[in-house]
Short mmCIF file of C-alpha atoms in Angstrom, two decimals:
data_model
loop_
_atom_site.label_atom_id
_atom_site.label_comp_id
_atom_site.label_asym_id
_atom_site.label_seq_id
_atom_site.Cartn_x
_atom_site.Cartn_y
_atom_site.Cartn_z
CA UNK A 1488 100.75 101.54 66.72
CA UNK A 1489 104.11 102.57 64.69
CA UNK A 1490 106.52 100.12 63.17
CA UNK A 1491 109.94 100.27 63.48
CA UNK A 1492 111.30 98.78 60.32
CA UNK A 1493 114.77 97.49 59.42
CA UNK A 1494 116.54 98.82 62.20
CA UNK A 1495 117.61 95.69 63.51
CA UNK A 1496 116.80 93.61 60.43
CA UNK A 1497 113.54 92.77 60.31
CA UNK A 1498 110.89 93.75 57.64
CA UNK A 1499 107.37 93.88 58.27
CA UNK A 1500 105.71 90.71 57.63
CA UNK A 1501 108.18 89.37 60.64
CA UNK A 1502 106.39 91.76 62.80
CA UNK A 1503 102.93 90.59 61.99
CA UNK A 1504 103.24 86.87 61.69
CA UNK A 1505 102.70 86.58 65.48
CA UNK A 1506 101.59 89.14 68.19
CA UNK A 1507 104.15 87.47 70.78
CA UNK A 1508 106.98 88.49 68.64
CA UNK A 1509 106.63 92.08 70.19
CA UNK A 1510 107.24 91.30 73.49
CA UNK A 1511 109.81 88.77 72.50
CA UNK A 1512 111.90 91.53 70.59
CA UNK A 1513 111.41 94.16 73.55
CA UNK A 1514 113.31 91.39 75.86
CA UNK A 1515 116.22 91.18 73.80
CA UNK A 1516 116.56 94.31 72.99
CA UNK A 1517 116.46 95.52 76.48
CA UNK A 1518 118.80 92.99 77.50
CA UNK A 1519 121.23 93.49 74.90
CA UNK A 1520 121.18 97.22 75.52
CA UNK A 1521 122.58 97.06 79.26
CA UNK A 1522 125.88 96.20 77.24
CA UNK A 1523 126.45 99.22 74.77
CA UNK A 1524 125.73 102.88 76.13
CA UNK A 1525 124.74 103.77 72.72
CA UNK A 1526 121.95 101.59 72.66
CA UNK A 1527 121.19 102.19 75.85
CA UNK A 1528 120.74 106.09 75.46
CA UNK A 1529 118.21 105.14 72.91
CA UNK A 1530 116.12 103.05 74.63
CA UNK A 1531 115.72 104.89 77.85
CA UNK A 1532 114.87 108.20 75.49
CA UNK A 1533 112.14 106.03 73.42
CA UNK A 1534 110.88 103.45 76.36
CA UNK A 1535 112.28 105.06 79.76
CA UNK A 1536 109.61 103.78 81.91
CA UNK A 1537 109.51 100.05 79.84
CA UNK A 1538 113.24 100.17 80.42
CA UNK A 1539 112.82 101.25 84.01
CA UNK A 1540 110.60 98.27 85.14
CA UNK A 1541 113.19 95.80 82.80
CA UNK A 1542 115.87 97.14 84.86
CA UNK A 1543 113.89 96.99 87.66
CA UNK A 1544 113.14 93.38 87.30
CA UNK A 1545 116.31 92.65 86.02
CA UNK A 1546 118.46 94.03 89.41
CA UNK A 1547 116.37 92.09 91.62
CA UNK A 1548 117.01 88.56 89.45
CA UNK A 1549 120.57 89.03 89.18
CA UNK A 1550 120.47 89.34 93.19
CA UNK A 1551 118.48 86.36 93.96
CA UNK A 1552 119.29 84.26 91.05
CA UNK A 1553 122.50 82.15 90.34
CA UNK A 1554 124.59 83.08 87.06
CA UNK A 1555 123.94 79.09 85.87
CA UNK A 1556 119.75 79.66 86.58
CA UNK A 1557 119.75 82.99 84.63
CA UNK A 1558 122.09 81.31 81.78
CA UNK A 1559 119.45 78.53 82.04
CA UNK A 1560 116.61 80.94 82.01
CA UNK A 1561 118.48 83.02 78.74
CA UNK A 1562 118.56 79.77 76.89
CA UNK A 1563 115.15 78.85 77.82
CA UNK A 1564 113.62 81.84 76.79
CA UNK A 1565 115.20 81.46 72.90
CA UNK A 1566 113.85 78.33 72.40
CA UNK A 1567 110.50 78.86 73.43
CA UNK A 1568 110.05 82.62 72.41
CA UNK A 1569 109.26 83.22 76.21
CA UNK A 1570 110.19 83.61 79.68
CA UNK A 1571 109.92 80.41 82.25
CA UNK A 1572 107.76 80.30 84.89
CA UNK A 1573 109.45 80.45 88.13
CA UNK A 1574 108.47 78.56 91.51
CA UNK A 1575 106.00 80.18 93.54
CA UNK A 1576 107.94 79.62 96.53
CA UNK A 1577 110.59 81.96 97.10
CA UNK A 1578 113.61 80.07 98.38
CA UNK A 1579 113.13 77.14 95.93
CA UNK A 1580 116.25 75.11 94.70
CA UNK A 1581 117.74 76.67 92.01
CA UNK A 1582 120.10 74.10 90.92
CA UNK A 1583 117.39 71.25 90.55
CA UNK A 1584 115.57 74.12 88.61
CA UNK A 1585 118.07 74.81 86.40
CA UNK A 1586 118.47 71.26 85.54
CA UNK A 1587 114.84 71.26 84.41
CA UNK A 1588 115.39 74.36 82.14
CA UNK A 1589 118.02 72.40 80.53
CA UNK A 1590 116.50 69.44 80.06
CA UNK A 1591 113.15 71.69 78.42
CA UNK A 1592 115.76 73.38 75.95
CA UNK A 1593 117.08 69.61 75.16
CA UNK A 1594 114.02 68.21 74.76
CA UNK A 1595 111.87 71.02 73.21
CA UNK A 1596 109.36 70.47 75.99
CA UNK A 1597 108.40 73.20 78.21
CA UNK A 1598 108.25 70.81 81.74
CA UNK A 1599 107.52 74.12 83.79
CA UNK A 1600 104.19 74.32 83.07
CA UNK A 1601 102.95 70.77 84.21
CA UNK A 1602 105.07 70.67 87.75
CA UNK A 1603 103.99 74.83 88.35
CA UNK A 1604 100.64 73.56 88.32
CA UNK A 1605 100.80 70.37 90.03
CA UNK A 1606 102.72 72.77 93.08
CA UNK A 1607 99.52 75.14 93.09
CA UNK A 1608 97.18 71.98 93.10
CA UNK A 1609 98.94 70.44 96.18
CA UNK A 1610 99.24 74.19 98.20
#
């Protein structure tokens, strides 16, 4: 494992207070990239196949997904240091969804979880 330290302003000890963090940093920094070619030369010569799959993933959400759901799913994911879970079903409601992502950033609560499950118990 290497560390790469103070490039974007964090020392060490942020880096090993919590495993998560990682995957967490590699989000936003892949997301941030697809806005500044600089950044984005760097990443695909240091992670090109990490970047690939982000991209990747990333294409087929902006296709599918509504601008307010993604916002939604943005905010959601910097309050709770990860990414919702999405409904199972494909061609689910994505404004009621949204709605709920909002109201988990509002509240601090991650509601996702609890009605995910309660659609896998019931299918």
């Amino acid at each position: 494992m290497f560390f790469i330290v103070k490039v974007a302003g964090h020392g060490v000890d942020y880096w090993l207070r919590d495993k998560k963090i990682i995957t967490s940093e590699a989000f936003a920094n892949m997301f941030e990239c697809q806005f500044d070619d600089e950044r984005h030369r760097m990443m695909k010569k240091i992670f090109l196949r990490s970047l690939e799959y982000f991209e990747l993933k990333l294409n087929y959400t902006s296709k599918n997904m509504s601008e307010e759901l993604t916002l939604s799913r943005l905010k959601f994911s910097r309050v709770f240091d990860y990414c919702s879970q999405c409904s199972p079903v494909i061609d689910f409601d994505q404004k009621e969804y949204e709605k709920e992502l909002e109201k988990c950033v509002e509240y601090n609560f991650d509601y996702t979880i609890e009605n995910t499950q309660q659609f896998l118990q019931k299918n």
